Short mmCIF file of C-alpha atoms in Angstrom, two decimals:
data_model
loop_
_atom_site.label_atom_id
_atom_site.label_comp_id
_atom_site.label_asym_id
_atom_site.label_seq_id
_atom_site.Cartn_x
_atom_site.Cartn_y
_atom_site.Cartn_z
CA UNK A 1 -103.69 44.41 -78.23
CA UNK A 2 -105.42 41.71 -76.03
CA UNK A 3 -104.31 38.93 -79.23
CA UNK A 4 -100.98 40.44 -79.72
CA UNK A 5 -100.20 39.83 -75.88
CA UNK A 6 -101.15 36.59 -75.93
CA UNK A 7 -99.24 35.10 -78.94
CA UNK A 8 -96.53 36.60 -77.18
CA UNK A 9 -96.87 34.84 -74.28
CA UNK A 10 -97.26 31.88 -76.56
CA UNK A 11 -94.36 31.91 -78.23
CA UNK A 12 -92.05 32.19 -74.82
CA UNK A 13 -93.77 29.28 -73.39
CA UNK A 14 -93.33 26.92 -76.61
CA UNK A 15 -90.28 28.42 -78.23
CA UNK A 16 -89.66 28.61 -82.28
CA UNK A 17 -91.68 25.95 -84.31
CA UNK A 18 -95.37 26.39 -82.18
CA UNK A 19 -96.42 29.49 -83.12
CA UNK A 20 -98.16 30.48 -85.82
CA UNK A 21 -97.49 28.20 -88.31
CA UNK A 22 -97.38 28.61 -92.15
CA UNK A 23 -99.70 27.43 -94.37
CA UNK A 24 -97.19 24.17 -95.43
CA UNK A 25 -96.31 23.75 -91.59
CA UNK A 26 -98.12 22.73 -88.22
CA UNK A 27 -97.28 22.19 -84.75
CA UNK A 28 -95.47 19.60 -82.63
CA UNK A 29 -98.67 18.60 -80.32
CA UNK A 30 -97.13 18.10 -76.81
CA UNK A 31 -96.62 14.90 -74.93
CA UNK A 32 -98.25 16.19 -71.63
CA UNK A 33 -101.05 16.06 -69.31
CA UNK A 34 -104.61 16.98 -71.32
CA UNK A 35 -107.97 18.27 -70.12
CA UNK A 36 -110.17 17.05 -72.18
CA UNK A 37 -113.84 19.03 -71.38
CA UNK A 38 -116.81 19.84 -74.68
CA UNK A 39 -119.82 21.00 -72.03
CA UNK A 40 -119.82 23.41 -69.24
CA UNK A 41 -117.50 25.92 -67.49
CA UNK A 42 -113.83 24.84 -67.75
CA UNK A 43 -111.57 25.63 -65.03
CA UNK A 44 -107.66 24.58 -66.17
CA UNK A 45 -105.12 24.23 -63.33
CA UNK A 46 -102.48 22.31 -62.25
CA UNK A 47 -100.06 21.24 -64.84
CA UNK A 48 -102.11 20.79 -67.88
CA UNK A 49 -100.06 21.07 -71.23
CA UNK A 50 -103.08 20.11 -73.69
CA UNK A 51 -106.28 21.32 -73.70
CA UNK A 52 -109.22 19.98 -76.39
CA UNK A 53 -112.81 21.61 -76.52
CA UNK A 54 -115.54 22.17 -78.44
CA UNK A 55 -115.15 24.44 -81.98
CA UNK A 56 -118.37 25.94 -81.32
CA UNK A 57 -118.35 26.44 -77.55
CA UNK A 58 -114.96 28.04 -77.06
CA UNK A 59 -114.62 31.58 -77.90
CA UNK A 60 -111.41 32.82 -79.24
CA UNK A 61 -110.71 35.09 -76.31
CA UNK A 62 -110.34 31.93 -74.08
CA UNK A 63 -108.15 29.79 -76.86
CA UNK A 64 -105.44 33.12 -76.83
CA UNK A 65 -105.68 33.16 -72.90
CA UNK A 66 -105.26 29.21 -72.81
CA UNK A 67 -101.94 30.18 -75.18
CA UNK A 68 -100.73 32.97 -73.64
CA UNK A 69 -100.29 30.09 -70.24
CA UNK A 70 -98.47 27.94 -72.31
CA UNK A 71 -101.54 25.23 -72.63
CA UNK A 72 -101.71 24.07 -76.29
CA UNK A 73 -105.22 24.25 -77.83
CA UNK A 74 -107.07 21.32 -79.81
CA UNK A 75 -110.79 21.73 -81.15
CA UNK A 76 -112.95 19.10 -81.41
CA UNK A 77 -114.97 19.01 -84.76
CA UNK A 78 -117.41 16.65 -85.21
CA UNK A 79 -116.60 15.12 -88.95
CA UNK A 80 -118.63 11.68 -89.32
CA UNK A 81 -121.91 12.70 -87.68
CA UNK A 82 -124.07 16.04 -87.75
CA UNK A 83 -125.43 17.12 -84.47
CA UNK A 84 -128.65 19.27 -84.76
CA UNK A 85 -127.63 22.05 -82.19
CA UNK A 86 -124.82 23.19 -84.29
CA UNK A 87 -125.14 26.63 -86.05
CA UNK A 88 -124.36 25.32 -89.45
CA UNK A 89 -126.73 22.46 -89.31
CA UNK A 90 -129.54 23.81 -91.67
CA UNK A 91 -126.73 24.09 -94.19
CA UNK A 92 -126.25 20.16 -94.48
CA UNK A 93 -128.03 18.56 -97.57
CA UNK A 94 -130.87 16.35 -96.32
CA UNK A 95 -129.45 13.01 -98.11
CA UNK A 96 -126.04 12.89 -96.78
CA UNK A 97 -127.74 12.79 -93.03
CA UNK A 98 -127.88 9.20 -92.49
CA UNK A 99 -129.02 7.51 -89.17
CA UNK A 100 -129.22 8.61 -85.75
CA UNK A 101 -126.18 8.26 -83.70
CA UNK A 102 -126.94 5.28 -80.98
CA UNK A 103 -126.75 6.78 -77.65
CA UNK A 104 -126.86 10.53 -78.89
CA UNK A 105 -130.19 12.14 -78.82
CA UNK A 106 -129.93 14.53 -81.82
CA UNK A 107 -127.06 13.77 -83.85
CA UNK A 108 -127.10 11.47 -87.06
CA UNK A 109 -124.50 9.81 -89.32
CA UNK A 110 -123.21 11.56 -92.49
CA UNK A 111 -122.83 10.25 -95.99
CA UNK A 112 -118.66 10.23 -95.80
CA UNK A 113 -118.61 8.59 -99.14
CA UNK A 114 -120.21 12.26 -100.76
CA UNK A 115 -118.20 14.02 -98.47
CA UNK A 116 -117.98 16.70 -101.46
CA UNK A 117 -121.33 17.26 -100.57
CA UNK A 118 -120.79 19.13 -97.37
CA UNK A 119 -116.74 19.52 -97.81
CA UNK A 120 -117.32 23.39 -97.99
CA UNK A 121 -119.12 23.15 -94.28
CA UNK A 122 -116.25 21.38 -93.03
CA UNK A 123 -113.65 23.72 -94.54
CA UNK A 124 -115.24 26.33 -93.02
CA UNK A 125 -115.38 24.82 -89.66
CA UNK A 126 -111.54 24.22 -89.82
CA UNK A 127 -111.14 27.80 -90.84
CA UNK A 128 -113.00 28.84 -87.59
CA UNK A 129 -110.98 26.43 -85.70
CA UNK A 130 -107.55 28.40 -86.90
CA UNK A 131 -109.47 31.73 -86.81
CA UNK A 132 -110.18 31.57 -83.16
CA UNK A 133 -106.69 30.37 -82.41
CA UNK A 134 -106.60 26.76 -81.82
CA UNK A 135 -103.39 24.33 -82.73
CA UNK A 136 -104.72 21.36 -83.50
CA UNK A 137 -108.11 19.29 -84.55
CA UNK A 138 -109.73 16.09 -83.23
CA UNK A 139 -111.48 15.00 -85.81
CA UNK A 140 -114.24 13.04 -84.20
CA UNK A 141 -116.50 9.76 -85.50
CA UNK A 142 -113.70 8.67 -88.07
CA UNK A 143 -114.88 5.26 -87.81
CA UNK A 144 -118.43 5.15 -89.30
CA UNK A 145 -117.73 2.61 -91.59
CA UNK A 146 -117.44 -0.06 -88.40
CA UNK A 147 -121.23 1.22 -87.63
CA UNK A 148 -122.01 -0.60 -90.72
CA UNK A 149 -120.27 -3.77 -89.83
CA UNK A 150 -123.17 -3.81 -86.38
CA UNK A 151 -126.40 -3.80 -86.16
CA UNK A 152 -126.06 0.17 -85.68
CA UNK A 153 -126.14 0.83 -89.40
CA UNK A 154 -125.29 4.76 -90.53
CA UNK A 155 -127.51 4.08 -93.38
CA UNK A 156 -125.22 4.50 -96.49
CA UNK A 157 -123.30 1.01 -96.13
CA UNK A 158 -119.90 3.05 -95.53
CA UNK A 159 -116.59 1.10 -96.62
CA UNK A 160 -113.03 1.45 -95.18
CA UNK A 161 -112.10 2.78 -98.63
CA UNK A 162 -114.43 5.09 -97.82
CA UNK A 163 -113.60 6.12 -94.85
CA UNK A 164 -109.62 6.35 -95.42
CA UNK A 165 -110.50 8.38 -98.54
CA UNK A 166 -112.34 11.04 -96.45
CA UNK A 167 -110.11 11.39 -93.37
CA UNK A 168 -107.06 11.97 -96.41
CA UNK A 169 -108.76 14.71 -97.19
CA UNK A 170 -109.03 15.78 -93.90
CA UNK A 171 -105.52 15.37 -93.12
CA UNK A 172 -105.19 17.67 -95.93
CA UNK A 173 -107.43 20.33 -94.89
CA UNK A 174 -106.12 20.56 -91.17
CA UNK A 175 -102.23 20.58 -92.69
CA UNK A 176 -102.86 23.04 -95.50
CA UNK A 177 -104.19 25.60 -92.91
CA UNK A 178 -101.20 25.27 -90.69
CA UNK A 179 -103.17 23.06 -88.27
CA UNK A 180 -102.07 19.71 -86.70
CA UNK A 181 -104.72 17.01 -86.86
CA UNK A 182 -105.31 13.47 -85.27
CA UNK A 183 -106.53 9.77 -84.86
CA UNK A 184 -109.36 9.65 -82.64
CA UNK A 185 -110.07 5.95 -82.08
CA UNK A 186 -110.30 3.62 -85.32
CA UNK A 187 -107.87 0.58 -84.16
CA UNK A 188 -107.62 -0.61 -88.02
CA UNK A 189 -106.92 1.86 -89.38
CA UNK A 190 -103.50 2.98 -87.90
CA UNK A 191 -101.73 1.17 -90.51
CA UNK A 192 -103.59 3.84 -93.15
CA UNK A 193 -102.93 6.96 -90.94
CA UNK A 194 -99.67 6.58 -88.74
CA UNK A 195 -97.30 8.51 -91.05
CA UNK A 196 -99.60 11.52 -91.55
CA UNK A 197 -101.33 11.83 -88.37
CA UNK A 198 -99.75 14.38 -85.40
CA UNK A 199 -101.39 12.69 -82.60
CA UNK A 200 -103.77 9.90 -81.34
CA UNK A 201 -107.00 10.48 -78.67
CA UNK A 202 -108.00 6.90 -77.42
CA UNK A 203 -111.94 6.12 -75.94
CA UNK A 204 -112.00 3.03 -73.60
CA UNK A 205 -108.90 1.30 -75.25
CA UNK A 206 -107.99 -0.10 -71.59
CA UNK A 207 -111.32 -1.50 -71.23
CA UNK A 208 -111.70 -2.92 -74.75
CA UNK A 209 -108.31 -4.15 -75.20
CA UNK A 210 -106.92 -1.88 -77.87
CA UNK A 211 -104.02 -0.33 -76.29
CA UNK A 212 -101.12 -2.12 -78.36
CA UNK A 213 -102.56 -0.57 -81.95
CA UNK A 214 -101.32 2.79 -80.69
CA UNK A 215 -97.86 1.60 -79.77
CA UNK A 216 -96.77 3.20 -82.94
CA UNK A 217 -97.41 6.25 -82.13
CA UNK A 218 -95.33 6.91 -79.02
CA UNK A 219 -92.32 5.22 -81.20
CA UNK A 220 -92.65 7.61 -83.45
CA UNK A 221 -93.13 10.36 -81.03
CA UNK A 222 -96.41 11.35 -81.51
CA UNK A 223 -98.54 11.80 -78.23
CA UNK A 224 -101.19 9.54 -77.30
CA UNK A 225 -104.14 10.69 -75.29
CA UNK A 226 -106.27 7.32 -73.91
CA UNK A 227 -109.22 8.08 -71.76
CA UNK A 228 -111.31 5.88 -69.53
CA UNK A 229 -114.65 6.83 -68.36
CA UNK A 230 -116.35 6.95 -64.49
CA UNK A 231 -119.53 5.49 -65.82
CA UNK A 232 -117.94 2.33 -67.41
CA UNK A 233 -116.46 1.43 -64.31
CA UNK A 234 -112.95 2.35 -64.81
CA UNK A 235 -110.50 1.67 -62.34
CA UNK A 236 -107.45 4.19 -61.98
CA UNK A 237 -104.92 1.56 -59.64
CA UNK A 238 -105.34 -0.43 -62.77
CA UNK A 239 -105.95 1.63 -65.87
CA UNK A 240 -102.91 4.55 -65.06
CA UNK A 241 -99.95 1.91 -64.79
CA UNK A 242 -100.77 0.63 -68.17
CA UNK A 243 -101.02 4.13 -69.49
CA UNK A 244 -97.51 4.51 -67.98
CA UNK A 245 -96.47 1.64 -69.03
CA UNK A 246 -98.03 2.15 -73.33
CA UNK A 247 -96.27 5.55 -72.45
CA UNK A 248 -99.74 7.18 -72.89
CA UNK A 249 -101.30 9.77 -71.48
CA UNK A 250 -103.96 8.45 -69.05
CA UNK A 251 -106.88 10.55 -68.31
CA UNK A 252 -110.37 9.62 -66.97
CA UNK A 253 -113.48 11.38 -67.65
CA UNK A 254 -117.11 11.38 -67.34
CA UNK A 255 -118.50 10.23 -70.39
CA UNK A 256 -120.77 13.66 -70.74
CA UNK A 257 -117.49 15.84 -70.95
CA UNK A 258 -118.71 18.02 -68.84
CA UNK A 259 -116.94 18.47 -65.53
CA UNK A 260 -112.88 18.68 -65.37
CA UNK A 261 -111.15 15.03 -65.76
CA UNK A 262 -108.19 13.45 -63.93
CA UNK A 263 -105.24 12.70 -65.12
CA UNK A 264 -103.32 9.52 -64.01
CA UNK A 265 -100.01 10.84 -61.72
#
């Protein structure tokens, strides 16, 4: 009864076209404010339209109560890395778990070029990410193959051909289960992903200069999300006119995810 209530409630706040959508349809994602929190307890207020947490770390209870508000739900999945504290870790085969992931204690690069390898993991992942209610998935670490351009190697010498073949199939996955999907990050590859991505999620783009990729995006009506982090230095009187002015959605976090972010007025 509690889940029946909800989509209910859902349905009034979004209208026809974001509910439950068929297996050959998905959602519009909504251009509006986002809290974007994967650690810790999340408190939602004010006027928050988007909300994007972890797979694992949400329950379904709170995804229907998040719809049932109006408040859109994305889950974040990690795709290009494997991070050891996950339940279905142990199910990963040993040689597609590349390198450890600079600057992430635990969590290591995966072999995207045998994706078949551990595609059944990440189909079942996307079918808990419907199951418990959720709208949409970031896909995060779509961008390995630049690791292998640095000097922060994944350990498999990733291509772009790679890489584009593997988020394809992703696209595929998130769309055939009703779910939108979108571009987190990965500059060059817009060109590749525009026309069947539902919405963009930006790290730092202010601060490293990669704003105008995206532009795109908000011509074709597809929401952008660009966050800007505490510890880097970021500074809103600069950083949320230029999100205006992109016509993105500004937001600044801590780089942890773990307390509620800001989002530019």
């Amino acid at each position: 009864m509690r889940a029946f209530v909800a989509v209910a409630g859902f349905v009034l706040q979004f209208s026809a076209g974001v509910g439950i959508a068929a297996a050959d349809d998905w959602p519009t994602v909504p251009d509006g404010p986002l809290h974007w929190q994967l650690q810790g307890d999340i408190d939602v207020s004010g006027n928050i339209r988007v909300i994007d947490s972890d797979l694992f770390e949400t329950t379904a209870e709170q995804v229907w109560e998040w719809r049932a508000a109006g408040i859109f739900p994305i889950c974040y999945i990690n795709v290009g890395a494997v991070e050891e504290w996950n339940e279905d870790y142990a199910q990963f085969p040993k040689d597609v778990i590349g390198n450890p992931y600079w600057g992430w204690e635990g969590e290591n690069w995966l072999d995207i070029s045998r994706f078949e390898q551990f595609a059944h993991i990440m189909e079942a992942r996307f079918d808990l990410c419907r199951g418990k209610g959720f709208l949409a998935i970031e896909p995060d670490n779509i961008d390995a193959y630049e690791a292998d351009t640095t000097n922060k190697k994944t350990g498999f010498n990733l291509t772009r051909s790679d890489q584009v073949r593997y988020i394809g199939w992703l696209i595929e996955q998130a769309h055939a289960r009703g779910l939108a999907i979108g571009q987190k990050n990965a500059a060059e590859l817009v060109p590749d992903l525009i026309d069947r991505m539902d919405f963009a999620l930006l790290e730092s783009s202010y601060r490293f200069g990669f704003m105008d990729a995206f532009l795109s995006y908000v011509q074709m009506n597809k929401p952008v999300f660009a966050i800007e982090y505490i510890e880097e230095g970021v500074n809103p009187d600069r950083f949320c006119p230029e999100a205006r002015k992109y016509g993105f959605q500004g937001v600044i976090a801590h780089v942890e995810l773990d307390r509620k972010p800001e989002n530019c007025p």
